[in-house]
Each structure stands twice: as C-alpha cells, then as structure tokens.
C-alpha cells in the first residue's frame, strides 16, 4: 500500500465517526475475542475428561512455540511499520518502532484458530474468519503492511499444520 492509497482509505474512515468507532472496536475487540476463545478451548480440553494429555499439551505448546518463534523473528527482521516508512498518520495511534513483519496479532489469532480447528473444526473455521478479519483491520489501521499480515496468516497456518497434524 502506498501513501496515496492509504490516504484515500484513512480519509474514508476519518470522514465518518461511526466508521472510526467500528474500526476501533474491531481493532481492539477481535484480539480479545480470540484470547477469550483460546482460554475457553484450553479449559474445555482440560476439563472435558475425554482429551488425552498429549492433545491438551499440544493445544498449549504449539501456539506457545509459534508465538515465541514469531517474537524472535520480528526482532531479527525488524521491518519498519507503515507509519515509520511512509508519511502517514495511522488511524489507530501506535508508537511502536519496527518489528512489523510478521504481524504477531494475525499470527497469534491464526495459530489459535488452528488449535481450535484441531479440537473442533467448525469452531476453528469461525476463528480463522476472525483471523482474516484481524488481517484486514491492521493494514487499514495503518499499523502493518499487507505483507506483514499475509506473513502472519501463512506462518500461523504452516505452524498449525506442522504442530497439530504432522508431528
């Protein structure tokens, strides 16, 4: 996304208080929904009594390892954020410098969706749709490039396939 295209998008949101409110709710709310859903999945797995210990550990460890890998990768790659590299003011105020690739919010939501899918396919599909929604909101807000969120989606899916279905 270039400065001109972002200006058009941001002006569309800034031109309407309701649109800005919806963007803020999605930006802040979707990650919270994801965290709550993940906690519920882990608690359900622990207390339902049917799950094997290996499944419970997998639902906890695979996202934890993926999150850790993402955190290290972001520090190593240390890509600038759109508001650092371009002359833009993000729709959502953010002061963080660098560490833009991959989007940790998107990657985390995606690996949580994969964990959910491992436990319950329909729930996993719903969570994957939420991951995609987070992936749309973050570039619109001006805090990530499209490549950052696509990277988060792809890495989350690959780590999920590897962690839940291959190993």
mmCIF file with all atom_site columns, C-alpha atoms in Angstrom:
data_model
loop_
_atom_site.group_PDB
_atom_site.id
_atom_site.type_symbol
_atom_site.label_atom_id
_atom_site.label_alt_id
_atom_site.label_comp_id
_atom_site.label_asym_id
_atom_site.label_entity_id
_atom_site.label_seq_id
_atom_site.pdbx_PDB_ins_code
_atom_site.Cartn_x
_atom_site.Cartn_y
_atom_site.Cartn_z
_atom_site.occupancy
_atom_site.B_iso_or_equiv
_atom_site.pdbx_formal_charge
_atom_site.auth_seq_id
_atom_site.auth_comp_id
_atom_site.auth_asym_id
_atom_site.auth_atom_id
_atom_site.pdbx_PDB_model_num
ATOM 1   C CA . UNK A 1 1   ? 0.000   0.000   0.000  1.00 0.00 ? 1   UNK A CA 1
ATOM 2   C CA . UNK A 1 2   ? 1.390   3.407   -0.913 1.00 0.00 ? 2   UNK A CA 1
ATOM 3   C CA . UNK A 1 3   ? 0.793   6.786   0.744  1.00 0.00 ? 3   UNK A CA 1
ATOM 4   C CA . UNK A 1 4   ? -1.836  7.885   -1.772 1.00 0.00 ? 4   UNK A CA 1
ATOM 5   C CA . UNK A 1 5   ? -3.913  4.718   -1.433 1.00 0.00 ? 5   UNK A CA 1
ATOM 6   C CA . UNK A 1 6   ? -3.651  4.821   2.346  1.00 0.00 ? 6   UNK A CA 1
ATOM 7   C CA . UNK A 1 7   ? -4.736  8.479   2.353  1.00 0.00 ? 7   UNK A CA 1
ATOM 8   C CA . UNK A 1 8   ? -7.919  7.527   0.467  1.00 0.00 ? 8   UNK A CA 1
ATOM 9   C CA . UNK A 1 9   ? -8.688  4.712   2.892  1.00 0.00 ? 9   UNK A CA 1
ATOM 10  C CA . UNK A 1 10  ? -7.909  6.721   6.009  1.00 0.00 ? 10  UNK A CA 1
ATOM 11  C CA . UNK A 1 11  ? -9.896  9.735   4.788  1.00 0.00 ? 11  UNK A CA 1
ATOM 12  C CA . UNK A 1 12  ? -12.914 7.476   4.212  1.00 0.00 ? 12  UNK A CA 1
ATOM 13  C CA . UNK A 1 13  ? -12.736 6.344   7.846  1.00 0.00 ? 13  UNK A CA 1
ATOM 14  C CA . UNK A 1 14  ? -11.861 9.746   9.279  1.00 0.00 ? 14  UNK A CA 1
ATOM 15  C CA . UNK A 1 15  ? -14.788 11.275  7.417  1.00 0.00 ? 15  UNK A CA 1
ATOM 16  C CA . UNK A 1 16  ? -17.322 9.331   9.477  1.00 0.00 ? 16  UNK A CA 1
ATOM 17  C CA . UNK A 1 17  ? -17.356 8.917   13.251 1.00 0.00 ? 17  UNK A CA 1
ATOM 18  C CA . UNK A 1 18  ? -19.315 5.643   13.087 1.00 0.00 ? 18  UNK A CA 1
ATOM 19  C CA . UNK A 1 19  ? -16.791 4.057   10.720 1.00 0.00 ? 19  UNK A CA 1
ATOM 20  C CA . UNK A 1 20  ? -13.951 5.098   13.031 1.00 0.00 ? 20  UNK A CA 1
ATOM 21  C CA . UNK A 1 21  ? -15.797 3.649   16.014 1.00 0.00 ? 21  UNK A CA 1
ATOM 22  C CA . UNK A 1 22  ? -16.374 0.338   14.204 1.00 0.00 ? 22  UNK A CA 1
ATOM 23  C CA . UNK A 1 23  ? -12.698 0.204   13.171 1.00 0.00 ? 23  UNK A CA 1
ATOM 24  C CA . UNK A 1 24  ? -11.618 0.821   16.777 1.00 0.00 ? 24  UNK A CA 1
ATOM 25  C CA . UNK A 1 25  ? -13.987 -1.849  18.088 1.00 0.00 ? 25  UNK A CA 1
ATOM 26  C CA . UNK A 1 26  ? -12.696 -4.387  15.555 1.00 0.00 ? 26  UNK A CA 1
ATOM 27  C CA . UNK A 1 27  ? -9.050  -3.410  16.101 1.00 0.00 ? 27  UNK A CA 1
ATOM 28  C CA . UNK A 1 28  ? -9.261  -3.822  19.874 1.00 0.00 ? 28  UNK A CA 1
ATOM 29  C CA . UNK A 1 29  ? -12.111 -6.316  20.192 1.00 0.00 ? 29  UNK A CA 1
ATOM 30  C CA . UNK A 1 30  ? -11.190 -9.100  17.776 1.00 0.00 ? 30  UNK A CA 1
ATOM 31  C CA . UNK A 1 31  ? -7.889  -9.939  19.522 1.00 0.00 ? 31  UNK A CA 1
ATOM 32  C CA . UNK A 1 32  ? -9.749  -10.011 22.858 1.00 0.00 ? 32  UNK A CA 1
ATOM 33  C CA . UNK A 1 33  ? -12.369 -12.374 21.418 1.00 0.00 ? 33  UNK A CA 1
ATOM 34  C CA . UNK A 1 34  ? -9.521  -14.575 20.193 1.00 0.00 ? 34  UNK A CA 1
ATOM 35  C CA . UNK A 1 35  ? -7.835  -14.672 23.605 1.00 0.00 ? 35  UNK A CA 1
ATOM 36  C CA . UNK A 1 36  ? -11.088 -15.481 25.412 1.00 0.00 ? 36  UNK A CA 1
ATOM 37  C CA . UNK A 1 37  ? -11.956 -18.208 22.912 1.00 0.00 ? 37  UNK A CA 1
ATOM 38  C CA . UNK A 1 38  ? -8.482  -19.741 23.268 1.00 0.00 ? 38  UNK A CA 1
ATOM 39  C CA . UNK A 1 39  ? -8.733  -19.759 27.056 1.00 0.00 ? 39  UNK A CA 1
ATOM 40  C CA . UNK A 1 40  ? -12.127 -21.448 26.747 1.00 0.00 ? 40  UNK A CA 1
ATOM 41  C CA . UNK A 1 41  ? -10.701 -24.079 24.367 1.00 0.00 ? 41  UNK A CA 1
ATOM 42  C CA . UNK A 1 42  ? -7.830  -24.871 26.742 1.00 0.00 ? 42  UNK A CA 1
ATOM 43  C CA . UNK A 1 43  ? -10.166 -25.065 29.755 1.00 0.00 ? 43  UNK A CA 1
ATOM 44  C CA . UNK A 1 44  ? -12.603 -27.228 27.786 1.00 0.00 ? 44  UNK A CA 1
ATOM 45  C CA . UNK A 1 45  ? -9.803  -29.567 26.751 1.00 0.00 ? 45  UNK A CA 1
ATOM 46  C CA . UNK A 1 46  ? -8.576  -29.893 30.331 1.00 0.00 ? 46  UNK A CA 1
ATOM 47  C CA . UNK A 1 47  ? -11.949 -30.441 31.977 1.00 0.00 ? 47  UNK A CA 1
ATOM 48  C CA . UNK A 1 48  ? -13.934 -32.404 29.424 1.00 0.00 ? 48  UNK A CA 1
ATOM 49  C CA . UNK A 1 49  ? -12.225 -35.595 30.538 1.00 0.00 ? 49  UNK A CA 1
ATOM 50  C CA . UNK A 1 50  ? -12.112 -37.182 27.068 1.00 0.00 ? 50  UNK A CA 1
ATOM 51  C CA . UNK A 1 51  ? -8.943  -35.483 25.845 1.00 0.00 ? 51  UNK A CA 1
ATOM 52  C CA . UNK A 1 52  ? -5.641  -37.249 26.044 1.00 0.00 ? 52  UNK A CA 1
ATOM 53  C CA . UNK A 1 53  ? -2.863  -35.456 27.896 1.00 0.00 ? 53  UNK A CA 1
ATOM 54  C CA . UNK A 1 54  ? -0.953  -35.244 24.583 1.00 0.00 ? 54  UNK A CA 1
ATOM 55  C CA . UNK A 1 55  ? -3.833  -33.310 22.963 1.00 0.00 ? 55  UNK A CA 1
ATOM 56  C CA . UNK A 1 56  ? -4.029  -30.881 25.871 1.00 0.00 ? 56  UNK A CA 1
ATOM 57  C CA . UNK A 1 57  ? -0.283  -30.290 25.801 1.00 0.00 ? 57  UNK A CA 1
ATOM 58  C CA . UNK A 1 58  ? -0.347  -29.839 22.022 1.00 0.00 ? 58  UNK A CA 1
ATOM 59  C CA . UNK A 1 59  ? -3.130  -27.213 22.231 1.00 0.00 ? 59  UNK A CA 1
ATOM 60  C CA . UNK A 1 60  ? -0.976  -25.268 24.708 1.00 0.00 ? 60  UNK A CA 1
ATOM 61  C CA . UNK A 1 61  ? 2.574   -25.861 23.420 1.00 0.00 ? 61  UNK A CA 1
ATOM 62  C CA . UNK A 1 62  ? 2.115   -25.404 19.649 1.00 0.00 ? 62  UNK A CA 1
ATOM 63  C CA . UNK A 1 63  ? 0.717   -21.846 19.975 1.00 0.00 ? 63  UNK A CA 1
ATOM 64  C CA . UNK A 1 64  ? 3.309   -21.014 22.646 1.00 0.00 ? 64  UNK A CA 1
ATOM 65  C CA . UNK A 1 65  ? 6.233   -22.137 20.473 1.00 0.00 ? 65  UNK A CA 1
ATOM 66  C CA . UNK A 1 66  ? 4.767   -20.397 17.407 1.00 0.00 ? 66  UNK A CA 1
ATOM 67  C CA . UNK A 1 67  ? 4.340   -17.156 19.361 1.00 0.00 ? 67  UNK A CA 1
ATOM 68  C CA . UNK A 1 68  ? 7.942   -17.420 20.589 1.00 0.00 ? 68  UNK A CA 1
ATOM 69  C CA . UNK A 1 69  ? 9.305   -18.019 17.091 1.00 0.00 ? 69  UNK A CA 1
ATOM 70  C CA . UNK A 1 70  ? 7.303   -15.042 15.814 1.00 0.00 ? 70  UNK A CA 1
ATOM 71  C CA . UNK A 1 71  ? 8.629   -12.770 18.558 1.00 0.00 ? 71  UNK A CA 1
ATOM 72  C CA . UNK A 1 72  ? 12.247  -13.692 17.783 1.00 0.00 ? 72  UNK A CA 1
ATOM 73  C CA . UNK A 1 73  ? 11.715  -13.424 14.006 1.00 0.00 ? 73  UNK A CA 1
ATOM 74  C CA . UNK A 1 74  ? 10.234  -9.930  14.351 1.00 0.00 ? 74  UNK A CA 1
ATOM 75  C CA . UNK A 1 75  ? 13.279  -8.748  16.284 1.00 0.00 ? 75  UNK A CA 1
ATOM 76  C CA . UNK A 1 76  ? 15.683  -10.281 13.760 1.00 0.00 ? 76  UNK A CA 1
ATOM 77  C CA . UNK A 1 77  ? 13.855  -8.995  10.660 1.00 0.00 ? 77  UNK A CA 1
ATOM 78  C CA . UNK A 1 78  ? 12.916  -5.673  12.336 1.00 0.00 ? 78  UNK A CA 1
ATOM 79  C CA . UNK A 1 79  ? 10.898  -4.232  9.455  1.00 0.00 ? 79  UNK A CA 1
ATOM 80  C CA . UNK A 1 80  ? 9.666   -0.663  9.765  1.00 0.00 ? 80  UNK A CA 1
ATOM 81  C CA . UNK A 1 81  ? 5.956   -0.070  10.167 1.00 0.00 ? 81  UNK A CA 1
ATOM 82  C CA . UNK A 1 82  ? 3.997   1.862   7.522  1.00 0.00 ? 82  UNK A CA 1
ATOM 83  C CA . UNK A 1 83  ? 3.771   4.986   9.685  1.00 0.00 ? 83  UNK A CA 1
ATOM 84  C CA . UNK A 1 84  ? 7.563   4.933   10.103 1.00 0.00 ? 84  UNK A CA 1
ATOM 85  C CA . UNK A 1 85  ? 8.439   4.332   6.459  1.00 0.00 ? 85  UNK A CA 1
ATOM 86  C CA . UNK A 1 86  ? 5.782   6.498   4.809  1.00 0.00 ? 86  UNK A CA 1
ATOM 87  C CA . UNK A 1 87  ? 4.400   9.915   5.534  1.00 0.00 ? 87  UNK A CA 1
ATOM 88  C CA . UNK A 1 88  ? 1.128   8.668   7.063  1.00 0.00 ? 88  UNK A CA 1
ATOM 89  C CA . UNK A 1 89  ? -0.744  9.032   10.310 1.00 0.00 ? 89  UNK A CA 1
ATOM 90  C CA . UNK A 1 90  ? -2.263  5.688   11.299 1.00 0.00 ? 90  UNK A CA 1
ATOM 91  C CA . UNK A 1 91  ? -5.962  5.544   12.090 1.00 0.00 ? 91  UNK A CA 1
ATOM 92  C CA . UNK A 1 92  ? -5.069  3.818   15.355 1.00 0.00 ? 92  UNK A CA 1
ATOM 93  C CA . UNK A 1 93  ? -2.391  5.596   17.374 1.00 0.00 ? 93  UNK A CA 1
ATOM 94  C CA . UNK A 1 94  ? 0.659   3.417   17.700 1.00 0.00 ? 94  UNK A CA 1
ATOM 95  C CA . UNK A 1 95  ? 4.172   4.336   18.843 1.00 0.00 ? 95  UNK A CA 1
ATOM 96  C CA . UNK A 1 96  ? 5.983   1.023   18.359 1.00 0.00 ? 96  UNK A CA 1
ATOM 97  C CA . UNK A 1 97  ? 9.034   1.161   16.145 1.00 0.00 ? 97  UNK A CA 1
ATOM 98  C CA . UNK A 1 98  ? 9.989   -1.689  13.818 1.00 0.00 ? 98  UNK A CA 1
ATOM 99  C CA . UNK A 1 99  ? 9.095   -5.349  14.322 1.00 0.00 ? 99  UNK A CA 1
ATOM 100 C CA . UNK A 1 100 ? 6.338   -5.141  11.739 1.00 0.00 ? 100 UNK A CA 1
ATOM 101 C CA . UNK A 1 101 ? 6.893   -8.495  9.997  1.00 0.00 ? 101 UNK A CA 1
ATOM 102 C CA . UNK A 1 102 ? 5.100   -10.787 10.598 1.00 0.00 ? 102 UNK A CA 1
ATOM 103 C CA . UNK A 1 103 ? 2.049   -9.368  12.320 1.00 0.00 ? 103 UNK A CA 1
ATOM 104 C CA . UNK A 1 104 ? 2.037   -11.014 15.738 1.00 0.00 ? 104 UNK A CA 1
ATOM 105 C CA . UNK A 1 105 ? -1.669  -10.314 16.225 1.00 0.00 ? 105 UNK A CA 1
ATOM 106 C CA . UNK A 1 106 ? -2.534  -12.091 12.992 1.00 0.00 ? 106 UNK A CA 1
ATOM 107 C CA . UNK A 1 107 ? -0.095  -14.940 13.564 1.00 0.00 ? 107 UNK A CA 1
ATOM 108 C CA . UNK A 1 108 ? -1.392  -15.472 17.111 1.00 0.00 ? 108 UNK A CA 1
ATOM 109 C CA . UNK A 1 109 ? -5.028  -15.391 16.002 1.00 0.00 ? 109 UNK A CA 1
ATOM 110 C CA . UNK A 1 110 ? -4.217  -17.838 13.206 1.00 0.00 ? 110 UNK A CA 1
ATOM 111 C CA . UNK A 1 111 ? -2.377  -20.358 15.386 1.00 0.00 ? 111 UNK A CA 1
ATOM 112 C CA . UNK A 1 112 ? -5.233  -20.116 17.896 1.00 0.00 ? 112 UNK A CA 1
ATOM 113 C CA . UNK A 1 113 ? -7.649  -20.794 15.026 1.00 0.00 ? 113 UNK A CA 1
ATOM 114 C CA . UNK A 1 114 ? -5.570  -23.832 14.094 1.00 0.00 ? 114 UNK A CA 1
ATOM 115 C CA . UNK A 1 115 ? -5.654  -25.050 17.723 1.00 0.00 ? 115 UNK A CA 1
ATOM 116 C CA . UNK A 1 116 ? -9.413  -24.533 17.723 1.00 0.00 ? 116 UNK A CA 1
ATOM 117 C CA . UNK A 1 117 ? -9.712  -26.453 14.467 1.00 0.00 ? 117 UNK A CA 1
ATOM 118 C CA . UNK A 1 118 ? -7.704  -29.297 15.997 1.00 0.00 ? 118 UNK A CA 1
ATOM 119 C CA . UNK A 1 119 ? -10.295 -29.503 18.785 1.00 0.00 ? 119 UNK A CA 1
ATOM 120 C CA . UNK A 1 120 ? -13.449 -28.606 16.840 1.00 0.00 ? 120 UNK A CA 1
ATOM 121 C CA . UNK A 1 121 ? -13.469 -27.957 13.084 1.00 0.00 ? 121 UNK A CA 1
ATOM 122 C CA . UNK A 1 122 ? -16.496 -25.604 12.911 1.00 0.00 ? 122 UNK A CA 1
ATOM 123 C CA . UNK A 1 123 ? -15.102 -23.519 15.773 1.00 0.00 ? 123 UNK A CA 1
ATOM 124 C CA . UNK A 1 124 ? -11.717 -23.444 14.025 1.00 0.00 ? 124 UNK A CA 1
ATOM 125 C CA . UNK A 1 125 ? -13.307 -22.182 10.811 1.00 0.00 ? 125 UNK A CA 1
ATOM 126 C CA . UNK A 1 126 ? -15.046 -19.369 12.715 1.00 0.00 ? 126 UNK A CA 1
ATOM 127 C CA . UNK A 1 127 ? -11.768 -18.447 14.402 1.00 0.00 ? 127 UNK A CA 1
ATOM 128 C CA . UNK A 1 128 ? -9.956  -18.487 11.057 1.00 0.00 ? 128 UNK A CA 1
ATOM 129 C CA . UNK A 1 129 ? -12.501 -15.984 9.745  1.00 0.00 ? 129 UNK A CA 1
ATOM 130 C CA . UNK A 1 130 ? -11.738 -13.801 12.770 1.00 0.00 ? 130 UNK A CA 1
ATOM 131 C CA . UNK A 1 131 ? -8.015  -14.125 11.950 1.00 0.00 ? 131 UNK A CA 1
ATOM 132 C CA . UNK A 1 132 ? -8.709  -12.916 8.426  1.00 0.00 ? 132 UNK A CA 1
ATOM 133 C CA . UNK A 1 133 ? -10.739 -10.013 9.817  1.00 0.00 ? 133 UNK A CA 1
ATOM 134 C CA . UNK A 1 134 ? -7.791  -9.044  12.044 1.00 0.00 ? 134 UNK A CA 1
ATOM 135 C CA . UNK A 1 135 ? -5.558  -9.325  8.961  1.00 0.00 ? 135 UNK A CA 1
ATOM 136 C CA . UNK A 1 136 ? -7.787  -6.837  7.125  1.00 0.00 ? 136 UNK A CA 1
ATOM 137 C CA . UNK A 1 137 ? -8.088  -4.377  10.004 1.00 0.00 ? 137 UNK A CA 1
ATOM 138 C CA . UNK A 1 138 ? -4.371  -3.975  10.769 1.00 0.00 ? 138 UNK A CA 1
ATOM 139 C CA . UNK A 1 139 ? -3.250  -2.574  7.385  1.00 0.00 ? 139 UNK A CA 1
ATOM 140 C CA . UNK A 1 140 ? -6.402  -0.438  7.194  1.00 0.00 ? 140 UNK A CA 1
ATOM 141 C CA . UNK A 1 141 ? -5.465  0.992   10.599 1.00 0.00 ? 141 UNK A CA 1
ATOM 142 C CA . UNK A 1 142 ? -2.010  1.828   9.209  1.00 0.00 ? 142 UNK A CA 1
ATOM 143 C CA . UNK A 1 143 ? -0.007  -0.271  11.679 1.00 0.00 ? 143 UNK A CA 1
ATOM 144 C CA . UNK A 1 144 ? 1.053   -3.078  9.304  1.00 0.00 ? 144 UNK A CA 1
ATOM 145 C CA . UNK A 1 145 ? 1.740   -3.657  5.651  1.00 0.00 ? 145 UNK A CA 1
ATOM 146 C CA . UNK A 1 146 ? -0.311  -6.235  3.759  1.00 0.00 ? 146 UNK A CA 1
ATOM 147 C CA . UNK A 1 147 ? 2.809   -8.436  3.555  1.00 0.00 ? 147 UNK A CA 1
ATOM 148 C CA . UNK A 1 148 ? 3.001   -8.430  7.386  1.00 0.00 ? 148 UNK A CA 1
ATOM 149 C CA . UNK A 1 149 ? -0.498  -9.814  7.817  1.00 0.00 ? 149 UNK A CA 1
ATOM 150 C CA . UNK A 1 150 ? -0.189  -12.309 4.957  1.00 0.00 ? 150 UNK A CA 1
ATOM 151 C CA . UNK A 1 151 ? 3.051   -13.471 6.556  1.00 0.00 ? 151 UNK A CA 1
ATOM 152 C CA . UNK A 1 152 ? 1.244   -13.900 9.871  1.00 0.00 ? 152 UNK A CA 1
ATOM 153 C CA . UNK A 1 153 ? -1.542  -15.897 8.238  1.00 0.00 ? 153 UNK A CA 1
ATOM 154 C CA . UNK A 1 154 ? 0.819   -18.158 6.283  1.00 0.00 ? 154 UNK A CA 1
ATOM 155 C CA . UNK A 1 155 ? 3.228   -18.784 9.168  1.00 0.00 ? 155 UNK A CA 1
ATOM 156 C CA . UNK A 1 156 ? 0.327   -19.451 11.551 1.00 0.00 ? 156 UNK A CA 1
ATOM 157 C CA . UNK A 1 157 ? -1.270  -21.939 9.164  1.00 0.00 ? 157 UNK A CA 1
ATOM 158 C CA . UNK A 1 158 ? 2.029   -23.700 8.403  1.00 0.00 ? 158 UNK A CA 1
ATOM 159 C CA . UNK A 1 159 ? 2.961   -23.934 12.095 1.00 0.00 ? 159 UNK A CA 1
ATOM 160 C CA . UNK A 1 160 ? -0.557  -25.170 12.864 1.00 0.00 ? 160 UNK A CA 1
ATOM 161 C CA . UNK A 1 161 ? -0.406  -27.891 10.211 1.00 0.00 ? 161 UNK A CA 1
ATOM 162 C CA . UNK A 1 162 ? 3.040   -28.948 11.351 1.00 0.00 ? 162 UNK A CA 1
ATOM 163 C CA . UNK A 1 163 ? 2.257   -28.823 15.068 1.00 0.00 ? 163 UNK A CA 1
ATOM 164 C CA . UNK A 1 164 ? -1.228  -30.315 15.054 1.00 0.00 ? 164 UNK A CA 1
ATOM 165 C CA . UNK A 1 165 ? -1.256  -32.694 12.114 1.00 0.00 ? 165 UNK A CA 1
ATOM 166 C CA . UNK A 1 166 ? 2.301   -33.629 11.094 1.00 0.00 ? 166 UNK A CA 1
ATOM 167 C CA . UNK A 1 167 ? 4.320   -34.062 14.284 1.00 0.00 ? 167 UNK A CA 1
#
